[in-house]
């Protein structure tokens, strides 16, 4: 399959490029930094690269792809760009079944507790989170936007509470509730995220909805 990864040099994006190439897919990596793309190309020689800002991408840049994965990440000061990029991609492919749009969201939009409240509400109560809270808040807005899109082929995934660099493990999968493994940990490694995304791309179990994954061990 032809896969395109936006934000390909970030933690999630680079892991997805590596996993896609390992599985034999035709993958194009998009990022703004020529230096970082060159480093990624050295690790994944089969990958094609495109140096371009995500907001400068055109329909022609993406329309030959079977799946476009939005692995874009912003600073807390510009966290609204998560919503803006989702809106841009949706606008490009309204009333179209291809490419499939795959969005990586945050854990803040997942539910937790007996009352199933949003995890971001707990984050907002801790002053230590003030410096980055705008990111999960805007990723929640991104999900809410996507949930009203019914004429685009999209899917989204949220990691567990801690999303970090690491090798793939077994995968725990859920729908809208924050996941914990048998030892009570709520973590998702970049390798597990990449593995889960490629599994979903190849098997297509979800359509116009969000699911969540976590490390099983």
PDB file of C-alpha atoms in Angstrom:
ATOM      1  CA  UNK A   1       0.000   0.000   0.000  1.00  0.00           C
ATOM      2  CA  UNK A   2       1.004   3.615  -0.480  1.00  0.00           C
ATOM      3  CA  UNK A   3       1.251   5.333   2.888  1.00  0.00           C
ATOM      4  CA  UNK A   4       2.064   8.962   3.634  1.00  0.00           C
ATOM      5  CA  UNK A   5       3.144  10.098   7.097  1.00  0.00           C
ATOM      6  CA  UNK A   6       2.796  13.772   8.040  1.00  0.00           C
ATOM      7  CA  UNK A   7       5.119  14.705  10.880  1.00  0.00           C
ATOM      8  CA  UNK A   8       7.326  11.792   9.913  1.00  0.00           C
ATOM      9  CA  UNK A   9      10.386  12.810  11.920  1.00  0.00           C
ATOM     10  CA  UNK A  10       8.639  12.978  15.298  1.00  0.00           C
ATOM     11  CA  UNK A  11       8.449  10.206  17.878  1.00  0.00           C
ATOM     12  CA  UNK A  12       5.295   8.591  16.499  1.00  0.00           C
ATOM     13  CA  UNK A  13       5.901   9.455  12.862  1.00  0.00           C
ATOM     14  CA  UNK A  14       9.379   7.985  12.622  1.00  0.00           C
ATOM     15  CA  UNK A  15       8.258   4.750  14.293  1.00  0.00           C
ATOM     16  CA  UNK A  16       5.396   4.473  11.796  1.00  0.00           C
ATOM     17  CA  UNK A  17       7.731   5.004   8.840  1.00  0.00           C
ATOM     18  CA  UNK A  18      10.063   2.289  10.140  1.00  0.00           C
ATOM     19  CA  UNK A  19       7.216  -0.178  10.724  1.00  0.00           C
ATOM     20  CA  UNK A  20       5.574   0.552   7.369  1.00  0.00           C
ATOM     21  CA  UNK A  21       8.822  -0.007   5.501  1.00  0.00           C
ATOM     22  CA  UNK A  22       9.508  -3.187   7.482  1.00  0.00           C
ATOM     23  CA  UNK A  23       6.166  -4.545   6.310  1.00  0.00           C
ATOM     24  CA  UNK A  24       6.948  -3.720   2.700  1.00  0.00           C
ATOM     25  CA  UNK A  25       4.663  -0.737   2.190  1.00  0.00           C
ATOM     26  CA  UNK A  26       5.500   2.180  -0.104  1.00  0.00           C
ATOM     27  CA  UNK A  27       5.911   4.995   2.415  1.00  0.00           C
ATOM     28  CA  UNK A  28       6.412   8.736   1.944  1.00  0.00           C
ATOM     29  CA  UNK A  29       7.712  10.748   4.894  1.00  0.00           C
ATOM     30  CA  UNK A  30       6.741  14.434   5.122  1.00  0.00           C
ATOM     31  CA  UNK A  31       8.339  16.961   7.457  1.00  0.00           C
ATOM     32  CA  UNK A  32       9.700  20.508   7.443  1.00  0.00           C
ATOM     33  CA  UNK A  33      13.276  19.680   8.424  1.00  0.00           C
ATOM     34  CA  UNK A  34      15.554  18.557   5.610  1.00  0.00           C
ATOM     35  CA  UNK A  35      18.161  17.461   8.141  1.00  0.00           C
ATOM     36  CA  UNK A  36      15.762  15.282  10.121  1.00  0.00           C
ATOM     37  CA  UNK A  37      14.320  13.784   6.950  1.00  0.00           C
ATOM     38  CA  UNK A  38      17.831  12.932   5.772  1.00  0.00           C
ATOM     39  CA  UNK A  39      18.495  11.161   9.084  1.00  0.00           C
ATOM     40  CA  UNK A  40      15.242   9.215   8.707  1.00  0.00           C
ATOM     41  CA  UNK A  41      16.075   8.356   5.096  1.00  0.00           C
ATOM     42  CA  UNK A  42      19.406   6.927   6.267  1.00  0.00           C
ATOM     43  CA  UNK A  43      17.492   4.570   8.578  1.00  0.00           C
ATOM     44  CA  UNK A  44      14.801   3.750   6.010  1.00  0.00           C
ATOM     45  CA  UNK A  45      16.425   3.906   2.542  1.00  0.00           C
ATOM     46  CA  UNK A  46      13.245   2.747   0.788  1.00  0.00           C
ATOM     47  CA  UNK A  47      11.196   5.684   2.089  1.00  0.00           C
ATOM     48  CA  UNK A  48      10.417   8.636  -0.149  1.00  0.00           C
ATOM     49  CA  UNK A  49      10.705  12.054   1.465  1.00  0.00           C
ATOM     50  CA  UNK A  50       9.006  15.404   0.970  1.00  0.00           C
ATOM     51  CA  UNK A  51      10.212  18.573   2.682  1.00  0.00           C
ATOM     52  CA  UNK A  52       7.060  20.600   3.210  1.00  0.00           C
ATOM     53  CA  UNK A  53       5.051  22.293   5.922  1.00  0.00           C
ATOM     54  CA  UNK A  54       1.895  20.330   6.724  1.00  0.00           C
ATOM     55  CA  UNK A  55      -0.270  23.381   6.084  1.00  0.00           C
ATOM     56  CA  UNK A  56       1.236  23.848   2.626  1.00  0.00           C
ATOM     57  CA  UNK A  57       0.277  20.356   1.485  1.00  0.00           C
ATOM     58  CA  UNK A  58      -2.075  20.157  -1.474  1.00  0.00           C
ATOM     59  CA  UNK A  59      -4.527  17.527  -2.632  1.00  0.00           C
ATOM     60  CA  UNK A  60      -2.049  16.519  -5.333  1.00  0.00           C
ATOM     61  CA  UNK A  61       0.593  15.839  -2.673  1.00  0.00           C
ATOM     62  CA  UNK A  62      -1.641  13.304  -0.938  1.00  0.00           C
ATOM     63  CA  UNK A  63      -4.241  11.959  -3.362  1.00  0.00           C
ATOM     64  CA  UNK A  64      -2.091   9.081  -4.647  1.00  0.00           C
ATOM     65  CA  UNK A  65      -1.844   7.634  -1.139  1.00  0.00           C
ATOM     66  CA  UNK A  66      -4.011   4.821   0.152  1.00  0.00           C
ATOM     67  CA  UNK A  67      -3.636   6.109   3.714  1.00  0.00           C
ATOM     68  CA  UNK A  68      -2.453   9.464   5.080  1.00  0.00           C
ATOM     69  CA  UNK A  69      -1.314   9.302   8.707  1.00  0.00           C
ATOM     70  CA  UNK A  70      -1.420  12.566  10.653  1.00  0.00           C
ATOM     71  CA  UNK A  71       1.404  12.242  13.193  1.00  0.00           C
ATOM     72  CA  UNK A  72       1.756  16.027  13.478  1.00  0.00           C
ATOM     73  CA  UNK A  73       2.708  17.423  16.877  1.00  0.00           C
ATOM     74  CA  UNK A  74       2.753  21.058  17.946  1.00  0.00           C
ATOM     75  CA  UNK A  75       4.034  23.063  20.868  1.00  0.00           C
ATOM     76  CA  UNK A  76       1.515  23.915  23.608  1.00  0.00           C
ATOM     77  CA  UNK A  77       1.437  27.544  22.415  1.00  0.00           C
ATOM     78  CA  UNK A  78       0.076  26.454  19.035  1.00  0.00           C
ATOM     79  CA  UNK A  79      -1.897  23.381  20.102  1.00  0.00           C
ATOM     80  CA  UNK A  80      -4.885  24.615  18.097  1.00  0.00           C
ATOM     81  CA  UNK A  81      -2.969  23.497  15.003  1.00  0.00           C
ATOM     82  CA  UNK A  82      -3.992  19.913  15.774  1.00  0.00           C
ATOM     83  CA  UNK A  83      -7.578  20.910  15.047  1.00  0.00           C
ATOM     84  CA  UNK A  84      -6.622  23.092  12.099  1.00  0.00           C
ATOM     85  CA  UNK A  85      -4.668  20.330  10.357  1.00  0.00           C
ATOM     86  CA  UNK A  86      -7.459  17.806  10.846  1.00  0.00           C
ATOM     87  CA  UNK A  87      -9.878  20.331   9.340  1.00  0.00           C
ATOM     88  CA  UNK A  88      -7.537  20.946   6.401  1.00  0.00           C
ATOM     89  CA  UNK A  89      -7.153  17.256   5.614  1.00  0.00           C
ATOM     90  CA  UNK A  90     -10.873  16.638   5.893  1.00  0.00           C
ATOM     91  CA  UNK A  91     -11.592  19.616   3.626  1.00  0.00           C
ATOM     92  CA  UNK A  92      -9.232  18.242   0.979  1.00  0.00           C
ATOM     93  CA  UNK A  93     -11.016  14.907   0.814  1.00  0.00           C
ATOM     94  CA  UNK A  94     -14.689  15.621   1.467  1.00  0.00           C
ATOM     95  CA  UNK A  95     -17.002  13.053  -0.181  1.00  0.00           C
ATOM     96  CA  UNK A  96     -14.066  10.777  -0.943  1.00  0.00           C
ATOM     97  CA  UNK A  97     -13.249   7.270   0.269  1.00  0.00           C
ATOM     98  CA  UNK A  98      -9.560   7.576  -0.569  1.00  0.00           C
ATOM     99  CA  UNK A  99      -7.139   8.268   0.912  1.00  0.00           C
ATOM    100  CA  UNK A 100      -8.102   6.976   4.316  1.00  0.00           C
ATOM    101  CA  UNK A 101      -7.153   9.574   6.930  1.00  0.00           C
ATOM    102  CA  UNK A 102      -5.560   8.254  10.128  1.00  0.00           C
ATOM    103  CA  UNK A 103      -5.262  10.646  13.096  1.00  0.00           C
ATOM    104  CA  UNK A 104      -3.215  10.222  16.272  1.00  0.00           C
ATOM    105  CA  UNK A 105      -4.994  11.857  19.197  1.00  0.00           C
ATOM    106  CA  UNK A 106      -4.153  12.087  22.898  1.00  0.00           C
ATOM    107  CA  UNK A 107      -5.198  10.262  26.062  1.00  0.00           C
ATOM    108  CA  UNK A 108      -7.058  13.286  27.433  1.00  0.00           C
ATOM    109  CA  UNK A 109     -10.132  12.507  25.333  1.00  0.00           C
ATOM    110  CA  UNK A 110     -10.447   9.024  26.881  1.00  0.00           C
ATOM    111  CA  UNK A 111     -12.767   8.242  29.780  1.00  0.00           C
ATOM    112  CA  UNK A 112     -11.703   7.176  33.252  1.00  0.00           C
ATOM    113  CA  UNK A 113     -13.316   6.389  36.610  1.00  0.00           C
ATOM    114  CA  UNK A 114     -16.672   4.947  37.568  1.00  0.00           C
ATOM    115  CA  UNK A 115     -18.431   8.023  36.190  1.00  0.00           C
ATOM    116  CA  UNK A 116     -16.483   7.794  32.907  1.00  0.00           C
ATOM    117  CA  UNK A 117     -15.344  11.410  33.010  1.00  0.00           C
ATOM    118  CA  UNK A 118     -12.777  12.705  30.530  1.00  0.00           C
ATOM    119  CA  UNK A 119      -9.171  12.120  31.551  1.00  0.00           C
ATOM    120  CA  UNK A 120      -8.325  15.689  30.540  1.00  0.00           C
ATOM    121  CA  UNK A 121     -10.504  16.931  33.411  1.00  0.00           C
ATOM    122  CA  UNK A 122      -8.130  15.275  35.888  1.00  0.00           C
ATOM    123  CA  UNK A 123      -5.142  16.762  34.043  1.00  0.00           C
ATOM    124  CA  UNK A 124      -6.644  20.237  34.307  1.00  0.00           C
ATOM    125  CA  UNK A 125      -6.790  19.990  38.114  1.00  0.00           C
ATOM    126  CA  UNK A 126      -3.008  19.577  38.449  1.00  0.00           C
ATOM    127  CA  UNK A 127      -1.097  22.899  38.200  1.00  0.00           C
ATOM    128  CA  UNK A 128       2.007  20.969  37.105  1.00  0.00           C
ATOM    129  CA  UNK A 129       0.234  20.312  33.800  1.00  0.00           C
ATOM    130  CA  UNK A 130      -0.433  23.968  33.030  1.00  0.00           C
ATOM    131  CA  UNK A 131       2.529  24.230  30.654  1.00  0.00           C
ATOM    132  CA  UNK A 132       1.177  21.604  28.246  1.00  0.00           C
ATOM    133  CA  UNK A 133      -2.520  21.190  29.058  1.00  0.00           C
ATOM    134  CA  UNK A 134      -3.517  22.988  25.853  1.00  0.00           C
ATOM    135  CA  UNK A 135      -2.311  19.982  23.846  1.00  0.00           C
ATOM    136  CA  UNK A 136      -4.740  17.387  25.272  1.00  0.00           C
ATOM    137  CA  UNK A 137      -7.468  20.030  25.341  1.00  0.00           C
ATOM    138  CA  UNK A 138      -7.070  20.649  21.624  1.00  0.00           C
ATOM    139  CA  UNK A 139      -6.734  16.955  20.818  1.00  0.00           C
ATOM    140  CA  UNK A 140     -10.140  16.550  22.471  1.00  0.00           C
ATOM    141  CA  UNK A 141     -11.469  19.298  20.203  1.00  0.00           C
ATOM    142  CA  UNK A 142      -9.913  17.474  17.254  1.00  0.00           C
ATOM    143  CA  UNK A 143     -11.811  14.295  18.148  1.00  0.00           C
ATOM    144  CA  UNK A 144     -15.046  16.233  18.613  1.00  0.00           C
ATOM    145  CA  UNK A 145     -14.568  17.760  15.171  1.00  0.00           C
ATOM    146  CA  UNK A 146     -13.921  14.367  13.572  1.00  0.00           C
ATOM    147  CA  UNK A 147     -16.964  12.823  15.221  1.00  0.00           C
ATOM    148  CA  UNK A 148     -19.108  15.155  13.113  1.00  0.00           C
ATOM    149  CA  UNK A 149     -17.436  14.157   9.839  1.00  0.00           C
ATOM    150  CA  UNK A 150     -19.441  11.510   7.983  1.00  0.00           C
ATOM    151  CA  UNK A 151     -18.336  11.963   4.383  1.00  0.00           C
ATOM    152  CA  UNK A 152     -14.607  11.205   4.728  1.00  0.00           C
ATOM    153  CA  UNK A 153     -12.916   7.850   5.341  1.00  0.00           C
ATOM    154  CA  UNK A 154     -11.222   8.543   8.669  1.00  0.00           C
ATOM    155  CA  UNK A 155     -10.089   6.713  11.794  1.00  0.00           C
ATOM    156  CA  UNK A 156      -8.271   7.881  14.930  1.00  0.00           C
ATOM    157  CA  UNK A 157      -6.271   6.309  17.732  1.00  0.00           C
ATOM    158  CA  UNK A 158      -5.377   7.458  21.248  1.00  0.00           C
ATOM    159  CA  UNK A 159      -2.433   6.187  23.294  1.00  0.00           C
ATOM    160  CA  UNK A 160      -2.536   5.452  27.028  1.00  0.00           C
ATOM    161  CA  UNK A 161      -1.683   8.018  29.718  1.00  0.00           C
ATOM    162  CA  UNK A 162       2.070   7.860  29.092  1.00  0.00           C
ATOM    163  CA  UNK A 163       3.126   7.975  25.428  1.00  0.00           C
ATOM    164  CA  UNK A 164       6.870   7.532  25.042  1.00  0.00           C
ATOM    165  CA  UNK A 165       9.652   6.222  22.829  1.00  0.00           C
ATOM    166  CA  UNK A 166      10.124   2.480  23.039  1.00  0.00           C
ATOM    167  CA  UNK A 167       9.957  -0.887  21.326  1.00  0.00           C
ATOM    168  CA  UNK A 168       6.662  -2.579  20.495  1.00  0.00           C
ATOM    169  CA  UNK A 169       5.028  -4.848  23.050  1.00  0.00           C
ATOM    170  CA  UNK A 170       1.832  -6.862  22.981  1.00  0.00           C
ATOM    171  CA  UNK A 171      -1.136  -4.613  22.306  1.00  0.00           C
ATOM    172  CA  UNK A 172      -4.086  -3.890  24.560  1.00  0.00           C
ATOM    173  CA  UNK A 173      -6.972  -2.451  22.573  1.00  0.00           C
ATOM    174  CA  UNK A 174     -10.081  -0.595  23.660  1.00  0.00           C
ATOM    175  CA  UNK A 175     -12.591   1.991  22.496  1.00  0.00           C
ATOM    176  CA  UNK A 176     -13.054   5.080  24.662  1.00  0.00           C
ATOM    177  CA  UNK A 177     -11.733   4.164  28.115  1.00  0.00           C
ATOM    178  CA  UNK A 178      -8.174   4.715  29.314  1.00  0.00           C
ATOM    179  CA  UNK A 179      -6.383   1.358  29.359  1.00  0.00           C
ATOM    180  CA  UNK A 180      -4.207  -0.148  32.099  1.00  0.00           C
ATOM    181  CA  UNK A 181      -2.202  -3.359  31.880  1.00  0.00           C
ATOM    182  CA  UNK A 182      -2.192  -6.134  34.492  1.00  0.00           C
ATOM    183  CA  UNK A 183       0.384  -4.296  36.598  1.00  0.00           C
ATOM    184  CA  UNK A 184      -1.695  -1.107  36.647  1.00  0.00           C
ATOM    185  CA  UNK A 185       0.467   0.786  34.147  1.00  0.00           C
ATOM    186  CA  UNK A 186      -1.104   2.992  31.472  1.00  0.00           C
ATOM    187  CA  UNK A 187       1.620   3.329  28.838  1.00  0.00           C
ATOM    188  CA  UNK A 188       1.995   3.228  25.086  1.00  0.00           C
ATOM    189  CA  UNK A 189       5.396   3.027  23.402  1.00  0.00           C
ATOM    190  CA  UNK A 190       6.033   4.507  19.974  1.00  0.00           C
ATOM    191  CA  UNK A 191       6.717   0.995  18.701  1.00  0.00           C
ATOM    192  CA  UNK A 192       3.376  -0.286  19.982  1.00  0.00           C
ATOM    193  CA  UNK A 193       1.602   2.695  18.417  1.00  0.00           C
ATOM    194  CA  UNK A 194       3.258   2.044  15.049  1.00  0.00           C
ATOM    195  CA  UNK A 195       2.437  -1.657  15.216  1.00  0.00           C
ATOM    196  CA  UNK A 196      -1.206  -0.963  16.081  1.00  0.00           C
ATOM    197  CA  UNK A 197      -1.592   1.627  13.317  1.00  0.00           C
ATOM    198  CA  UNK A 198      -0.129  -0.677  10.678  1.00  0.00           C
ATOM    199  CA  UNK A 199      -2.308  -3.541  11.914  1.00  0.00           C
ATOM    200  CA  UNK A 200      -5.379  -1.335  11.542  1.00  0.00           C
ATOM    201  CA  UNK A 201      -4.303  -0.129   8.103  1.00  0.00           C
ATOM    202  CA  UNK A 202      -3.931  -3.706   6.917  1.00  0.00           C
ATOM    203  CA  UNK A 203      -7.072  -5.101   8.591  1.00  0.00           C
ATOM    204  CA  UNK A 204      -9.502  -2.101   8.667  1.00  0.00           C
ATOM    205  CA  UNK A 205     -11.560  -2.878  11.744  1.00  0.00           C
ATOM    206  CA  UNK A 206     -12.593   0.720  12.466  1.00  0.00           C
ATOM    207  CA  UNK A 207     -14.347   3.354  10.356  1.00  0.00           C
ATOM    208  CA  UNK A 208     -15.164   6.948  11.290  1.00  0.00           C
ATOM    209  CA  UNK A 209     -14.395   6.309  14.932  1.00  0.00           C
ATOM    210  CA  UNK A 210     -11.607   6.412  17.519  1.00  0.00           C
ATOM    211  CA  UNK A 211     -10.029   3.462  19.307  1.00  0.00           C
ATOM    212  CA  UNK A 212      -7.253   3.279  21.899  1.00  0.00           C
ATOM    213  CA  UNK A 213      -4.228   1.079  22.439  1.00  0.00           C
ATOM    214  CA  UNK A 214      -1.729   0.457  25.240  1.00  0.00           C
ATOM    215  CA  UNK A 215       1.314  -1.669  25.981  1.00  0.00           C
ATOM    216  CA  UNK A 216       0.269  -5.069  27.210  1.00  0.00           C
ATOM    217  CA  UNK A 217       3.542  -5.693  29.038  1.00  0.00           C
TER     218      UNK A 217
END
